[in-house]
CSV table of C-alpha atoms in Angstrom, one decimal:
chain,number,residue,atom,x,y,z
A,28,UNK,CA,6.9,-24.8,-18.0
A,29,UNK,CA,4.7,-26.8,-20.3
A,30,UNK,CA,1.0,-27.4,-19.8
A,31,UNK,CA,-0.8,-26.9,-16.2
A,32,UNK,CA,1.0,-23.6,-15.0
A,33,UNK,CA,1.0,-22.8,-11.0
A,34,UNK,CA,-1.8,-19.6,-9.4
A,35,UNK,CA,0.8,-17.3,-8.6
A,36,UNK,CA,0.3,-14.8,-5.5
A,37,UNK,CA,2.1,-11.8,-4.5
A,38,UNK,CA,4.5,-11.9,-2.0
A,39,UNK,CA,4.2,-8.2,-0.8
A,40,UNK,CA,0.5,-8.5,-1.2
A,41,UNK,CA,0.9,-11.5,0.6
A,42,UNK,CA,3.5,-10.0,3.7
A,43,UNK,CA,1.2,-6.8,3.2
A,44,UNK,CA,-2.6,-8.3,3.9
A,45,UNK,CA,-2.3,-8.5,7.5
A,46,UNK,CA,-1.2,-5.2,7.8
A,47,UNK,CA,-4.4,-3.0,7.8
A,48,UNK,CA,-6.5,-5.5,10.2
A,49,UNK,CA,-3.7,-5.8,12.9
A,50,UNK,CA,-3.2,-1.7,12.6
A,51,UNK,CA,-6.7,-0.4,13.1
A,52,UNK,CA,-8.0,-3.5,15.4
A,53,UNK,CA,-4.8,-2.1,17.5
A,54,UNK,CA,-5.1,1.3,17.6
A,55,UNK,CA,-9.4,0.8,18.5
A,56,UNK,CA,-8.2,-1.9,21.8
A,57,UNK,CA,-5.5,0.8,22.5
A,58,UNK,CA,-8.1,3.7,22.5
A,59,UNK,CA,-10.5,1.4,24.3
A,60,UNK,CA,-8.0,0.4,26.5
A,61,UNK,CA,-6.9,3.8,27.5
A,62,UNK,CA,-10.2,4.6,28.8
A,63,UNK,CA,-9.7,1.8,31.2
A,64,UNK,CA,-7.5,2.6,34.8
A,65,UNK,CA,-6.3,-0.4,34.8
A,66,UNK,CA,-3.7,-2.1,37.7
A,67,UNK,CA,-0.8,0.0,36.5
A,68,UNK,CA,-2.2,2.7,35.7
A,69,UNK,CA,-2.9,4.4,32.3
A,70,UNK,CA,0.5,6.5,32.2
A,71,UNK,CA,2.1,3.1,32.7
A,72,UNK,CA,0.3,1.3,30.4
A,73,UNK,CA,1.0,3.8,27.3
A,74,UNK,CA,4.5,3.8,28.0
A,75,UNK,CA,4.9,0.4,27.9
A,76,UNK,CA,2.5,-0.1,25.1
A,77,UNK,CA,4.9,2.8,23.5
A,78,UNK,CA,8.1,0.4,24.0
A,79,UNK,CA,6.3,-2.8,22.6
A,80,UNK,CA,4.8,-0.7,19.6
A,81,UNK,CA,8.4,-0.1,18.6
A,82,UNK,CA,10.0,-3.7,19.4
A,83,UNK,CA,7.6,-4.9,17.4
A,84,UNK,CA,7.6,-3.1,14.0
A,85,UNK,CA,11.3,-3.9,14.3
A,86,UNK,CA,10.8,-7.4,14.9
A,87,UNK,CA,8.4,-8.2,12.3
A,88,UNK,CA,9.8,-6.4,9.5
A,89,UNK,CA,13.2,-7.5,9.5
A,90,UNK,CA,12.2,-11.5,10.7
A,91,UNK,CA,13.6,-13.7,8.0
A,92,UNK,CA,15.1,-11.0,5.8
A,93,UNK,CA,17.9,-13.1,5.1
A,94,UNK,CA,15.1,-16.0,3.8
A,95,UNK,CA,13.1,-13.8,1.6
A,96,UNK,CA,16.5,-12.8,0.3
A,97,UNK,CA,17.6,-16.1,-0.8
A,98,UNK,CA,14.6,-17.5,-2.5
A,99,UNK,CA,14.5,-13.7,-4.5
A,100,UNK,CA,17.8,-14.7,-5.7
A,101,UNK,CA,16.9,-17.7,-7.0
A,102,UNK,CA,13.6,-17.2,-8.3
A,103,UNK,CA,12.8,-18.4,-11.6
A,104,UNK,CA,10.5,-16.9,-14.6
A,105,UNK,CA,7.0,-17.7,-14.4
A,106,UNK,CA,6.0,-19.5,-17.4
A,107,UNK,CA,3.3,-18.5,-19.5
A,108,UNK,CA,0.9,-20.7,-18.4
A,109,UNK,CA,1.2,-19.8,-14.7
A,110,UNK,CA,-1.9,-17.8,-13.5
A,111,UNK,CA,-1.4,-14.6,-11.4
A,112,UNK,CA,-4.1,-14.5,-8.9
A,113,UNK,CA,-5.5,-10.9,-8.1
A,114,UNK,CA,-4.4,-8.8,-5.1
A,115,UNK,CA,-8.2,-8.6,-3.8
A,116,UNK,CA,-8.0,-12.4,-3.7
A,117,UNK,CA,-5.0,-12.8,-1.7
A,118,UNK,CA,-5.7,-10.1,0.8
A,119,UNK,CA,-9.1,-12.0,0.9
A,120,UNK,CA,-7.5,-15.6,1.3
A,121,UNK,CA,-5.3,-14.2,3.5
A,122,UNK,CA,-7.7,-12.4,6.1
A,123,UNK,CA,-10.2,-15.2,5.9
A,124,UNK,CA,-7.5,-17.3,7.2
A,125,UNK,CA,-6.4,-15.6,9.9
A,126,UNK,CA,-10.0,-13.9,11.0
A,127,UNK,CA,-10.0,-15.8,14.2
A,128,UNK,CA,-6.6,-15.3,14.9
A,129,UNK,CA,-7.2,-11.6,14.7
A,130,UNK,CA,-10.7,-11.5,17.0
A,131,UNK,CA,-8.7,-13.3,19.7
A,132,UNK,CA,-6.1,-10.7,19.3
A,133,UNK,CA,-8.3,-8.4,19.2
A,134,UNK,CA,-10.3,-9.9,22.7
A,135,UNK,CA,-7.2,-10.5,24.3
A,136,UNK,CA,-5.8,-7.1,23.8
A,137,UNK,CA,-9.0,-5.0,25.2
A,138,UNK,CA,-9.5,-7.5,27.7
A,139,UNK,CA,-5.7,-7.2,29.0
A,140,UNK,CA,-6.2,-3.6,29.1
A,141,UNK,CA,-7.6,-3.9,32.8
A,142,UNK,CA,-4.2,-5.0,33.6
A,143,UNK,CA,-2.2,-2.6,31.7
A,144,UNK,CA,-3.8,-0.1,29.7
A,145,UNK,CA,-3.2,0.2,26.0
A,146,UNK,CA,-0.2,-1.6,26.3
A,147,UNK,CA,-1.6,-5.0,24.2
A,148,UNK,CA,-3.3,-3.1,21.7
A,149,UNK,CA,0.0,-1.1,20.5
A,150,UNK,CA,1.5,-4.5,20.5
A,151,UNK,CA,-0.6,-5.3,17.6
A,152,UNK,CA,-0.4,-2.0,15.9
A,153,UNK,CA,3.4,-2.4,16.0
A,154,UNK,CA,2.8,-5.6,14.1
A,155,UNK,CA,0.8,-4.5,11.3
A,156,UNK,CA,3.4,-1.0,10.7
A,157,UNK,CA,6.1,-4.0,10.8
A,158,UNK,CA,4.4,-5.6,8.4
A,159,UNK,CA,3.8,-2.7,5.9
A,160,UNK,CA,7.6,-1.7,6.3
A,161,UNK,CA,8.3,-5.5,5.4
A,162,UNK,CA,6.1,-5.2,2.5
A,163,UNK,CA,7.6,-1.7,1.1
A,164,UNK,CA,11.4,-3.3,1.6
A,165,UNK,CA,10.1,-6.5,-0.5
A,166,UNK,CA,8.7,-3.4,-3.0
A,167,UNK,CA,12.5,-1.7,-2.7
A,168,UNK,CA,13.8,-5.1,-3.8
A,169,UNK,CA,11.5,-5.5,-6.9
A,170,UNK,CA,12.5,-2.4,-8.3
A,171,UNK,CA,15.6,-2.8,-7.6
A,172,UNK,CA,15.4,-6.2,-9.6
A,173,UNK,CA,13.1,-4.8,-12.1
A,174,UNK,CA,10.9,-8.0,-11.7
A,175,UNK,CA,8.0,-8.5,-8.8
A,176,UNK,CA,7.9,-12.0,-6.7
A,177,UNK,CA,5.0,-14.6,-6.6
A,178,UNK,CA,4.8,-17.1,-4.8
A,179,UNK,CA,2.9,-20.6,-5.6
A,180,UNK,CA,-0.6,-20.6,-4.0
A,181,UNK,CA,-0.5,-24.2,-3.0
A,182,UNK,CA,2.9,-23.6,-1.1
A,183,UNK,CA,1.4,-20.9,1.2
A,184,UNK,CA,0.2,-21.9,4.5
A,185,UNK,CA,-4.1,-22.8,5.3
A,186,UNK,CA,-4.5,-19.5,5.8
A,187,UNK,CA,-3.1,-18.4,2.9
A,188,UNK,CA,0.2,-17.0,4.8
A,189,UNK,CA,3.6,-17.9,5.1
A,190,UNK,CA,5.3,-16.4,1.8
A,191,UNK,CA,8.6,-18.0,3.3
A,192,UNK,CA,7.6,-21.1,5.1
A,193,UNK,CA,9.7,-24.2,4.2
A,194,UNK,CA,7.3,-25.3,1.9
A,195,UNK,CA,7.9,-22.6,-0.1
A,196,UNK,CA,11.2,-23.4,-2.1
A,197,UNK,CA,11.3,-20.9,-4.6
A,198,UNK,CA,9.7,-17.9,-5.9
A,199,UNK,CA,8.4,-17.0,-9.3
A,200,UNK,CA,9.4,-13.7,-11.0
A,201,UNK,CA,7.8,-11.3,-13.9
A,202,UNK,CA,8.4,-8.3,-15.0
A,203,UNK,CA,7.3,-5.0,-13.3
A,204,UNK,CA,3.7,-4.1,-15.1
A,205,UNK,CA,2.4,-7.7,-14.2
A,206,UNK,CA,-0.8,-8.4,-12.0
A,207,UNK,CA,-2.4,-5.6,-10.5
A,208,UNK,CA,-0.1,-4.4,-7.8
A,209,UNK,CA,2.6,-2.4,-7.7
A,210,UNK,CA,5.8,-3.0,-6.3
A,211,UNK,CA,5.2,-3.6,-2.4
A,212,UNK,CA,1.4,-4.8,-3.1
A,213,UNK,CA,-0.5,-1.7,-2.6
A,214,UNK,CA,-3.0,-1.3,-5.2
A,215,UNK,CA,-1.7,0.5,-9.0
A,216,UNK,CA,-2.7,3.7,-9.2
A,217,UNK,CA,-4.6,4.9,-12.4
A,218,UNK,CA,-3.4,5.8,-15.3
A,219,UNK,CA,-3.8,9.5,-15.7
A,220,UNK,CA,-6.0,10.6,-18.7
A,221,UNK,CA,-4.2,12.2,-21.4
């Protein structure tokens, strides 16, 4: 790539930012929620909220597998002057984007709880463990590959989501020690002293 290179985002860190928010603002409406009777009942409700939890981390981590597959296969090398944004930014970009989406989540899962306890608030925890197993198997592939994915910043969605939307049509690779996540996105550890 000659002059004017691309800001380059993580995929994992990308897949992976939603995780944390959709976790604990799950697990607090499912506590909250299990203080509540509701109309079925709390035994009811947890069970149920049991059965979604699971559902959902299966569903979201293997959605579009077969997608982030593909453009992994054909991604190309980043060129040199491509700019490799930082994971604190992403997760940022990416939470900023979706805050409102995740207080109405939030709302709508304690508020449901007068219906059936719990039940909406594992729902959402089940999403963000789904989304953390997508994010390690994405990892799993980029050691595999011996290269991590990015992603072009202007291709994500508003929010800063979407790491395989159609607007992304291919991914970026570099080799393992680049940007400051490891494989997966999770932060990189420290070196240890010598």
């Amino acid at each position: 790539m000659a002059r004017g290179g691309q800001g380059l985002a993580r995929v994992a860190v990308v897949v992976r930012a939603g995780a944390a928010p959709l976790w604990w603002l799950g697990v607090f409406a499912a506590g909250v929620g299990a203080l509540v009777p509701g109309l079925t009942g709390r035994r009811i409700g947890v069970l149920a909220g049991a059965a979604l939890f699971v559902v959902a981390t299966a569903l979201v981590a293997t959605v579009r597998r077969k997608r982030y597959t593909a453009l992994a296969a054909a991604a190309v090398r980043a060129g040199k002057h491509d700019v490799l944004q930082d994971r604190a930014v992403t997760v940022r970009n990416w939470r900023r984007g979706h805050r409102w989406w995740l207080g109405l989540a939030f709302l709508a899962a304690v508020g449901s709880a007068f219906a059936v306890p719990a039940a909406a608030g594992l729902l959402m925890a089940g999403c963000g463990a789904g989304l953390w197993l997508k994010s390690a198997w994405i990892g799993r592939r980029e050691e595999a590959g011996d290269a991590l994915l990015w992603v072009r910043v202007d291709w994500l969605g508003r929010g800063g989501g979407r790491p395989a939307g159609k607007a992304v049509r291919t991914y970026r690779s570099t080799g393992i020690a680049a940007g400051d996540a490891a494989p997966g996105g999770a932060r990189r550890k420290a070196a240890a002293l010598v």
